[in-house]
Coordinates of C-alpha atoms in Angstrom, one line a residue:
M1 CA 114.3 75.9 119.4
I2 CA 114.2 72.4 121.3
Y3 CA 113.0 72.0 124.8
L4 CA 115.2 70.2 127.0
I5 CA 113.1 67.3 128.9
P6 CA 115.1 65.6 132.1
F7 CA 114.6 61.3 131.0
F8 CA 116.0 60.0 134.9
L9 CA 111.9 59.0 135.8
V10 CA 109.5 57.1 134.5
F11 CA 106.6 56.6 135.4
P12 CA 102.2 56.0 134.4
G13 CA 101.0 58.6 131.8
E14 CA 97.7 58.6 133.5
H15 CA 97.5 62.0 134.3
L16 CA 98.7 63.0 130.2
R17 CA 96.0 65.4 128.4
I18 CA 97.9 65.1 125.0
C19 CA 100.5 62.1 124.9
P20 CA 99.9 58.9 124.8
Q21 CA 98.5 58.0 128.6
E22 CA 101.4 55.2 129.1
Y23 CA 105.2 55.6 131.0
T24 CA 106.2 58.4 130.5
C25 CA 108.7 61.0 131.6
C26 CA 106.4 64.4 131.5
T27 CA 104.6 65.6 133.8
S28 CA 101.1 67.6 133.6
E29 CA 102.7 70.6 134.1
M30 CA 105.2 69.8 131.4
E31 CA 102.9 68.6 129.3
D32 CA 101.8 72.1 129.1
K33 CA 104.8 74.2 128.8
L34 CA 105.4 71.9 125.7
S35 CA 101.9 72.8 124.7
Q36 CA 103.2 76.0 124.4
Q37 CA 107.0 75.7 123.0
S38 CA 104.7 74.0 120.3
K39 CA 102.6 76.8 119.2
L40 CA 106.0 79.1 119.1
E41 CA 107.4 76.8 117.2
F42 CA 105.0 76.4 114.9
E43 CA 104.7 80.5 114.5
N44 CA 108.4 80.9 113.6
L45 CA 107.9 77.3 111.2
V46 CA 105.2 79.4 109.2
E47 CA 106.5 83.2 109.7
E48 CA 110.2 81.4 108.1
T49 CA 109.3 79.7 105.7
S50 CA 107.0 82.5 103.9
H51 CA 110.1 84.5 104.8
F52 CA 110.6 84.5 101.1
V53 CA 107.3 85.5 99.5
R54 CA 107.2 88.2 102.6
T55 CA 110.7 89.5 101.3
T56 CA 109.8 89.8 97.7
F57 CA 106.4 91.6 97.6
V58 CA 108.1 93.8 100.2
S59 CA 111.5 94.4 98.7
R60 CA 110.3 94.6 95.0
H61 CA 107.4 97.5 96.5
K62 CA 110.2 99.5 97.2
K63 CA 112.0 99.5 94.0
F64 CA 109.2 100.0 91.7
D65 CA 108.5 102.6 93.7
E66 CA 111.5 104.2 93.8
F67 CA 111.8 103.9 90.2
F68 CA 108.6 105.7 89.4
R69 CA 109.0 108.4 91.2
E70 CA 112.4 108.9 90.2
L71 CA 111.4 108.5 86.6
L72 CA 108.5 111.6 87.3
E73 CA 111.5 113.1 88.5
N74 CA 113.8 112.8 86.0
A75 CA 111.8 113.7 83.3
E76 CA 110.4 116.6 85.0
R77 CA 113.6 117.5 85.1
S78 CA 114.8 116.6 82.1
L79 CA 112.1 119.2 80.8
N80 CA 112.7 121.7 82.7
D81 CA 116.6 121.9 81.7
M82 CA 115.6 121.3 77.7
F83 CA 112.8 124.3 78.0
V84 CA 115.1 126.3 79.6
R85 CA 117.6 126.4 76.8
T86 CA 115.9 126.4 74.7
Y87 CA 112.5 128.8 75.0
G88 CA 114.5 131.1 77.9
M89 CA 112.4 133.4 79.7
L90 CA 109.6 132.5 77.6
Y91 CA 109.2 129.1 79.1
M92 CA 110.2 130.8 82.7
Q93 CA 107.5 132.7 82.0
N94 CA 104.5 130.3 81.6
S95 CA 106.7 126.9 83.4
E96 CA 103.6 126.5 86.5
V97 CA 101.9 125.1 83.4
F98 CA 104.0 122.6 82.5
Q99 CA 105.0 122.5 87.1
D100 CA 101.5 121.4 87.2
L101 CA 101.4 119.2 84.7
F102 CA 104.4 116.7 86.5
T103 CA 102.3 118.2 90.4
E104 CA 99.3 116.4 88.5
L105 CA 100.8 112.9 87.1
K106 CA 102.9 112.6 90.7
R107 CA 99.4 112.9 92.5
Y108 CA 97.8 110.4 91.0
Y109 CA 101.0 107.8 90.9
T110 CA 100.1 107.9 94.6
G111 CA 96.8 107.4 94.6
G112 CA 95.2 110.1 94.5
N113 CA 91.6 111.0 92.7
V114 CA 92.7 112.6 89.5
N115 CA 91.2 112.4 86.2
L116 CA 94.0 111.7 83.7
E117 CA 92.3 112.6 80.3
E118 CA 90.4 115.8 81.9
M119 CA 93.7 116.7 83.5
L120 CA 95.7 116.5 80.0
N121 CA 92.9 118.2 78.1
D122 CA 93.5 120.8 80.8
F123 CA 97.1 121.3 80.3
W124 CA 97.0 121.7 76.6
A125 CA 93.9 124.1 76.8
R126 CA 95.9 126.1 79.2
L127 CA 99.5 126.1 77.0
L128 CA 97.1 126.6 74.2
E129 CA 95.5 129.9 76.4
R130 CA 99.9 130.8 76.6
M131 CA 100.8 130.4 73.3
F132 CA 97.9 132.0 72.1
Q133 CA 99.2 135.3 73.5
L134 CA 102.0 135.0 72.4
I135 CA 102.0 134.5 69.1
N136 CA 99.2 137.7 69.1
P137 CA 101.0 139.8 71.5
Q138 CA 99.7 143.3 69.2
Y139 CA 96.3 142.4 70.9
H140 CA 94.7 141.8 74.6
F141 CA 93.0 139.6 75.2
T142 CA 90.9 138.7 78.4
E143 CA 89.5 136.1 80.8
D144 CA 86.7 135.5 78.7
Y145 CA 88.0 135.3 75.9
L146 CA 91.0 133.4 76.5
E147 CA 88.3 130.3 78.1
C148 CA 86.6 131.4 74.8
V149 CA 90.3 129.8 72.7
S150 CA 90.9 127.1 75.0
K151 CA 87.8 125.1 73.8
Y152 CA 89.1 125.2 70.3
T153 CA 91.3 122.7 71.5
D154 CA 89.9 119.6 69.9
Q155 CA 88.3 121.5 67.0
L156 CA 91.4 123.5 65.5
K157 CA 93.9 120.9 66.5
P158 CA 96.6 123.3 67.2
F159 CA 99.6 121.1 68.4
G160 CA 99.2 118.6 65.7
D161 CA 98.7 115.1 67.0
V162 CA 100.4 114.9 69.8
P163 CA 98.1 115.3 72.6
R164 CA 95.9 112.5 71.0
K165 CA 98.8 110.3 71.1
L166 CA 100.8 111.3 74.5
K167 CA 97.2 111.1 76.1
V168 CA 96.6 107.7 75.0
Q169 CA 100.3 106.7 76.0
V170 CA 100.4 108.2 79.6
T171 CA 97.0 107.6 80.7
R172 CA 96.9 103.3 80.0
A173 CA 101.4 103.6 81.6
F174 CA 99.9 105.5 84.4
I175 CA 96.9 103.6 85.2
A176 CA 99.2 100.5 84.6
A177 CA 102.4 101.7 86.8
R178 CA 100.0 102.9 89.4
T179 CA 97.8 99.9 89.6
F180 CA 100.9 97.6 89.7
V181 CA 102.8 99.1 92.4
Q182 CA 99.5 99.0 94.5
G183 CA 98.8 95.3 93.6
L184 CA 102.1 95.0 95.5
T185 CA 101.2 96.9 98.1
V186 CA 98.4 94.9 98.6
G187 CA 99.9 91.2 97.3
R188 CA 103.0 92.5 101.0
E189 CA 99.8 93.3 103.0
V190 CA 98.5 90.2 102.9
A191 CA 102.0 88.1 102.4
N192 CA 102.6 89.9 105.6
R193 CA 98.8 88.9 107.9
V194 CA 98.4 85.7 106.8
S195 CA 102.0 84.6 107.9
K196 CA 101.1 85.5 111.2
V197 CA 99.7 82.5 112.7
S198 CA 96.9 82.3 115.4
P199 CA 96.9 78.2 115.8
T200 CA 93.7 76.9 117.6
P201 CA 93.4 75.0 120.6
G202 CA 92.8 72.0 118.8
C203 CA 95.8 72.7 116.4
I204 CA 97.8 73.3 119.3
R205 CA 97.6 70.0 120.6
A206 CA 97.9 68.5 117.5
L207 CA 101.0 70.2 117.3
M208 CA 101.8 69.3 120.9
K209 CA 101.1 66.0 120.3
M210 CA 103.7 66.1 117.0
L211 CA 107.5 68.0 118.1
Y212 CA 107.1 66.8 122.0
C213 CA 105.0 63.6 122.7
P214 CA 108.0 61.4 121.1
Y215 CA 110.5 63.1 124.6
C216 CA 107.4 62.1 126.4
R217 CA 107.8 58.3 125.7
G218 CA 111.8 58.7 125.8
L219 CA 112.3 58.8 121.9
P220 CA 113.8 62.1 121.3
T221 CA 115.8 60.9 118.5
V222 CA 112.5 60.1 116.2
K223 CA 111.2 62.8 114.3
P224 CA 107.4 62.6 113.1
C225 CA 106.7 60.8 110.5
N226 CA 106.1 63.5 107.0
N227 CA 102.5 62.2 105.8
Y228 CA 101.5 62.7 110.1
C229 CA 103.3 65.9 109.8
L230 CA 101.0 67.0 106.5
N231 CA 98.3 65.9 108.0
V232 CA 98.4 68.2 111.3
M233 CA 99.7 71.5 109.2
K234 CA 97.0 71.1 106.5
G235 CA 94.2 71.1 109.8
C236 CA 96.3 73.9 111.5
L237 CA 96.4 75.6 107.3
A238 CA 93.6 75.0 106.2
N239 CA 91.7 78.3 106.4
Q240 CA 95.0 79.6 104.8
A241 CA 94.8 77.1 101.6
D242 CA 92.0 78.9 101.2
L243 CA 93.6 82.2 100.4
D244 CA 95.3 80.4 97.5
T245 CA 93.0 80.6 95.2
E246 CA 92.4 83.8 95.0
W247 CA 96.0 84.8 95.4
N248 CA 96.6 82.5 92.8
L249 CA 94.3 84.6 90.9
F250 CA 96.2 87.7 91.6
I251 CA 99.4 86.7 90.8
D252 CA 98.4 85.7 87.2
A253 CA 96.6 89.3 87.3
M254 CA 99.6 91.0 88.1
L255 CA 102.5 88.3 85.7
L256 CA 100.1 89.7 82.8
V257 CA 99.7 93.7 83.3
A258 CA 103.7 93.2 84.0
E259 CA 104.2 92.3 80.7
R260 CA 101.9 95.3 79.7
L261 CA 104.5 97.3 81.4
E262 CA 106.6 95.6 79.3
G263 CA 105.7 96.3 76.0
P264 CA 102.5 98.8 75.4
F265 CA 102.0 100.4 78.6
N266 CA 106.2 100.8 79.1
I267 CA 106.3 104.0 81.4
E268 CA 109.4 104.6 80.7
S269 CA 108.8 104.8 76.9
V270 CA 106.1 107.0 77.7
M271 CA 108.0 110.0 80.3
D272 CA 111.6 109.8 79.1
P273 CA 110.9 111.3 75.6
I274 CA 108.0 113.9 76.9
D275 CA 110.1 117.1 77.3
V276 CA 110.5 116.2 73.0
K277 CA 106.7 115.2 72.2
I278 CA 105.4 118.6 74.0
S279 CA 108.4 120.4 72.5
E280 CA 107.4 119.1 68.8
A281 CA 103.8 120.1 69.8
I282 CA 104.4 123.6 70.2
M283 CA 106.5 123.6 67.3
N284 CA 103.1 122.1 65.4
M285 CA 101.4 125.5 67.0
Q286 CA 104.3 127.5 65.8
E287 CA 103.9 126.5 62.4
N288 CA 100.1 126.9 61.9
S289 CA 99.4 130.2 63.8
M290 CA 97.7 132.1 61.3
Q291 CA 95.4 130.3 60.4
V292 CA 95.4 128.7 63.9
S293 CA 94.5 133.0 65.1
A294 CA 92.1 133.1 62.1
K295 CA 89.4 130.6 63.4
V296 CA 89.3 131.3 66.9
F297 CA 89.5 135.6 65.7
Q298 CA 86.3 134.0 63.7
G299 CA 84.6 132.0 66.5
C300 CA 85.2 134.1 69.3
G301 CA 85.6 137.6 67.9
Q302 CA 87.8 140.1 67.3
P303 CA 90.4 141.1 70.3
K304 CA 90.3 144.7 71.5
P305 CA 94.0 146.1 70.2
A306 CA 97.2 145.6 73.1
P307 CA 98.8 149.3 74.2
A308 CA 100.8 151.0 71.7
L309 CA 104.2 149.7 73.7
R310 CA 103.2 146.1 72.9
S311 CA 101.7 146.2 69.9
S312 CA 104.5 147.6 68.4
R313 CA 106.7 144.0 69.3
S314 CA 106.6 141.8 66.2
V315 CA 106.2 137.4 66.5
P316 CA 109.4 137.0 65.7
E317 CA 110.9 139.5 68.3
N318 CA 109.1 138.1 71.4
F319 CA 110.0 134.4 70.0
N320 CA 114.2 136.0 69.9
T321 CA 115.7 134.3 72.4
R322 CA 119.0 132.6 72.5
F323 CA 119.2 129.5 71.1
R324 CA 121.7 126.9 72.7
P325 CA 121.1 122.9 71.4
Y326 CA 119.8 120.4 74.2
N327 CA 122.6 118.4 74.8
P328 CA 121.1 115.3 76.8
E329 CA 123.0 113.5 78.9
E330 CA 122.6 109.3 78.9
R331 CA 118.9 107.9 80.0
P332 CA 118.5 108.6 83.4
T333 CA 119.2 106.3 86.0
T334 CA 116.8 105.4 89.0
A335 CA 118.0 105.1 92.2
A336 CA 116.7 101.5 91.5
G337 CA 119.8 101.2 89.3
T338 CA 117.9 99.0 86.8
S339 CA 115.5 100.0 84.1
L340 CA 111.9 99.3 83.7
D341 CA 112.6 96.2 81.8
R342 CA 115.2 94.9 83.9
L343 CA 113.1 95.6 87.8
V344 CA 109.7 93.6 85.8
T345 CA 111.6 91.0 84.5
D346 CA 112.8 89.8 88.1
I347 CA 109.8 90.3 89.7
K348 CA 108.1 88.3 86.9
E349 CA 110.7 85.6 88.4
K350 CA 109.7 85.7 91.8
L351 CA 106.0 86.5 91.1
K352 CA 106.1 82.6 89.6
L353 CA 107.6 80.6 92.2
S354 CA 104.6 82.2 95.2
K355 CA 102.0 80.9 92.7
K356 CA 100.4 78.3 95.2
F357 CA 102.3 79.7 97.8
W358 CA 99.3 78.8 100.9
S359 CA 98.4 75.5 99.4
T360 CA 101.5 73.9 99.3
L361 CA 102.8 75.5 102.5
P362 CA 102.2 72.5 104.8
Y363 CA 104.5 70.6 102.6
T364 CA 107.5 73.1 102.3
I365 CA 106.7 73.1 106.3
C366 CA 107.0 69.3 106.5
K367 CA 110.3 68.8 104.4
D368 CA 112.1 70.9 106.7
E369 CA 114.9 68.0 108.3
R370 CA 114.4 69.4 111.6
V371 CA 110.8 69.1 111.6
T372 CA 110.0 65.1 109.9
A373 CA 112.0 62.3 109.5
G374 CA 111.5 63.2 106.2
P375 CA 108.8 61.2 102.6
S376 CA 111.4 58.6 102.9
I377 CA 111.8 57.2 105.9
E378 CA 108.0 55.4 106.7
E379 CA 108.5 53.0 109.3
D380 CA 111.0 54.9 111.6
C381 CA 109.3 57.2 112.8
W382 CA 107.3 59.5 115.3
N383 CA 103.6 58.2 113.8
G384 CA 101.8 60.2 117.2
H385 CA 101.2 57.4 119.4
T386 CA 104.3 55.0 118.8
K387 CA 107.7 54.7 116.6
A388 CA 106.3 53.4 113.8
R389 CA 104.3 53.5 109.8
Y390 CA 101.9 56.3 109.5
L391 CA 98.6 54.5 108.3
P392 CA 95.6 57.8 107.6
E393 CA 95.0 58.8 104.6
I394 CA 96.4 62.7 104.2
M395 CA 93.9 65.0 103.7
N396 CA 92.8 67.5 100.8
D397 CA 93.4 71.0 101.3
G398 CA 91.4 73.7 102.4
L399 CA 88.9 73.7 105.8
T400 CA 86.6 71.8 104.0
N401 CA 88.9 69.2 103.6
Q402 CA 89.7 68.9 106.8
I403 CA 86.2 67.6 108.5
N404 CA 87.7 64.4 108.9
N405 CA 91.3 64.7 109.7
P406 CA 92.2 62.5 112.1
E407 CA 94.9 64.4 113.5
V408 CA 93.3 67.7 114.5
D409 CA 89.9 69.3 115.5
V410 CA 88.9 71.4 113.2
D411 CA 85.5 73.3 112.4
I412 CA 84.8 73.5 109.0
T413 CA 81.8 76.2 110.0
R414 CA 83.5 79.0 110.9
P415 CA 85.9 80.1 108.6
D416 CA 88.1 82.4 109.8
T417 CA 86.9 85.9 109.3
F418 CA 90.4 87.4 108.9
I419 CA 91.5 85.2 106.1
R420 CA 88.3 85.6 104.4
Q421 CA 89.1 89.8 104.7
Q422 CA 92.6 88.8 102.6
I423 CA 90.7 87.0 100.1
M424 CA 88.1 89.8 99.8
A425 CA 91.0 92.0 99.5
L426 CA 92.8 90.1 97.1
R427 CA 89.5 89.6 95.0
V428 CA 89.1 93.8 95.4
M429 CA 92.9 93.6 93.7
T430 CA 92.5 91.3 91.1
N431 CA 89.4 93.2 89.7
K432 CA 92.0 96.3 89.4
L433 CA 94.2 94.6 87.4
K434 CA 92.0 92.8 85.1
N435 CA 91.3 96.5 84.5
A436 CA 94.6 98.1 84.1
Y437 CA 95.8 95.0 82.1
N438 CA 92.8 96.2 79.6
G439 CA 93.9 100.3 80.0
N440 CA 91.4 100.6 82.0
D441 CA 90.8 102.7 85.7
V442 CA 88.4 102.1 88.3
N443 CA 88.6 103.3 91.9
F444 CA 90.7 101.4 94.3
Q445 CA 88.6 101.6 97.2
D446 CA 85.8 99.5 94.6
T447 CA 84.9 96.4 96.2
S448 CA 82.4 95.3 93.5
D449 CA 83.4 92.6 91.0
E450 CA 82.1 94.5 87.7
T451 CA 85.0 95.6 85.3
S452 CA 83.0 98.5 84.6
G453 CA 85.2 101.5 85.3
S454 CA 85.3 105.0 86.5
G455 CA 88.8 107.3 86.3
S456 CA 90.7 107.8 83.4
G457 CA 88.5 105.6 80.5
S458 CA 91.0 103.2 78.6
G459 CA 93.7 104.6 77.3
C460 CA 93.4 102.8 74.3
T461 CA 93.0 102.3 70.5
D462 CA 91.9 99.4 68.8
D463 CA 94.7 98.1 67.2
I464 CA 96.3 98.1 70.6
C465 CA 94.5 97.3 73.3
P466 CA 92.4 93.7 72.7
T467 CA 89.0 93.5 74.1
E468 CA 87.7 92.2 77.4
F469 CA 89.4 89.0 77.8
D470 CA 88.7 85.9 80.0
F471 CA 91.1 86.2 82.7
I472 CA 91.9 82.2 83.2
T473 CA 95.6 82.1 82.7
T474 CA 99.7 83.3 83.3
E475 CA 100.4 83.9 80.0
A476 CA 100.0 86.6 78.7
P477 CA 98.5 87.5 74.8
P478 CA 101.8 88.9 72.4
V479 CA 102.0 92.1 72.0
D480 CA 103.7 93.3 69.4
S481 CA 107.1 95.6 70.4
D482 CA 106.6 97.9 67.6
R483 CA 103.0 99.2 68.8
R484 CA 104.6 101.6 71.0
E485 CA 104.6 104.2 69.7
V486 CA 107.2 106.2 70.7
E487 CA 108.6 108.8 68.8
A488 CA 111.8 110.3 69.4
S489 CA 110.8 113.9 67.6
A490 CA 111.6 117.6 68.9
T491 CA 111.5 121.0 68.3
Q492 CA 112.8 124.6 68.7
P493 CA 110.2 127.4 68.4
G494 CA 111.3 131.0 67.2
W495 CA 112.9 132.5 64.2
S496 CA 112.5 130.7 60.5
L497 CA 110.4 127.4 59.5
Q498 CA 113.8 126.7 58.0
T499 CA 116.0 127.2 61.7
L500 CA 112.9 124.9 63.3
L501 CA 113.4 122.2 61.2
V502 CA 117.4 121.6 61.3
V503 CA 116.6 122.3 65.1
F504 CA 114.0 119.8 64.7
V505 CA 115.7 116.9 63.4
S506 CA 118.8 117.9 66.0
L507 CA 116.4 116.7 68.7
V508 CA 116.0 113.8 66.9
L509 CA 119.4 112.0 65.9
Q510 CA 120.4 113.3 69.9
R511 CA 117.2 111.8 71.5
Q512 CA 118.0 108.7 69.0
W513 CA 121.6 108.5 70.4
R514 CA 120.1 108.7 74.0

């Protein structure tokens, strides 16, 4: 909004405190009002100019969060449907084991204090306890005995190699997904906070002199010189420019984790077939049931026989539910209406555009034809005193470089504490992203710069995760897409081994065509 000034009165300007004290049409009261108008216009300009970067983080955070949450819901629903069809009542009687798995995964994603490795170990131990009772119905097992059974999970590997592979895939994928969404949250909050500027008195004086003193001098059509505008904006936004270094490191970190989400840490490729992988593990357990039982009996002792009614039931009868082939639907889509790869590609492009945003903010504002005469007009523009070329040199970016700013009085000894808080928030988040890139998890409240992590561990294997890297580049090292370790294999327990293998192959084919 432009403040309208009547030009029918002209008088000496000795009373002016900001504009040149020459003939003017502005009173002291008008100068005060125009100063407040300048402040308001500046605040609106900054908020309007930062609209893109703010909406980028707001909208993409919403999409990613929506995508990840519904991905978990779809995976849980898919497993439940598959296991109800395949295992029937046996699954329904033990479904809380699987429900607890997904509850803990959701709790981890939403910021809960969950150790992924311990949680997954507990899941397989509980599943072993339940399955061990089902394959040995002729015995009665006490709680102490079942606890002894669970201790053999790692030693006997009753579920084959599925738990180890799934642990690697789940931990690194969930660490990357959660950290990436947290990064979008931090970027959103920092952008929202920093874009709400509070200009200093010195800045307000400089804004008034640049924007409205031409009106007071009777030059309403003359716009400020471009370089003049740059020095005013660099002085007014000196602290914001100091955010730029940490902001760029943060954007680099987000881009690198995004590369991981597209490649080896792709949570979609982990969660989509998780029902098939767990089913494969159950089949491995059934195939090795005799050996597993013998080893457990040897280590934990011979259990007591169950009551006669129960002991008369054979193992096949215990699993003899009517089998109905599982017919998976098309690969689930989320309310985000897209796949993870498309979401990541989109956000990467937006993030790249937001690099160096805070240091280039003065240039973006001064390019606005509503503000200045433009860089091509050097003579017929307002230089702060009259209609002529602006001669002072352009200041460099940042607070310390404003010591000799000719337009804005800047106290370089007093950095803005609010901006410094945002710099620290970015630094903490960048540290988390560094760790997530390497498959490591750290406490979200950790404010140290150390890369030592706590929580879920690395989730990496030597052939997939690189060594800790020097965090200096936007480009992520190339990752072989064949290393995703996404197996599409399934199983159905019960009846003969031949039947199980047929069902297993059938599910493999169905999964491959999803």
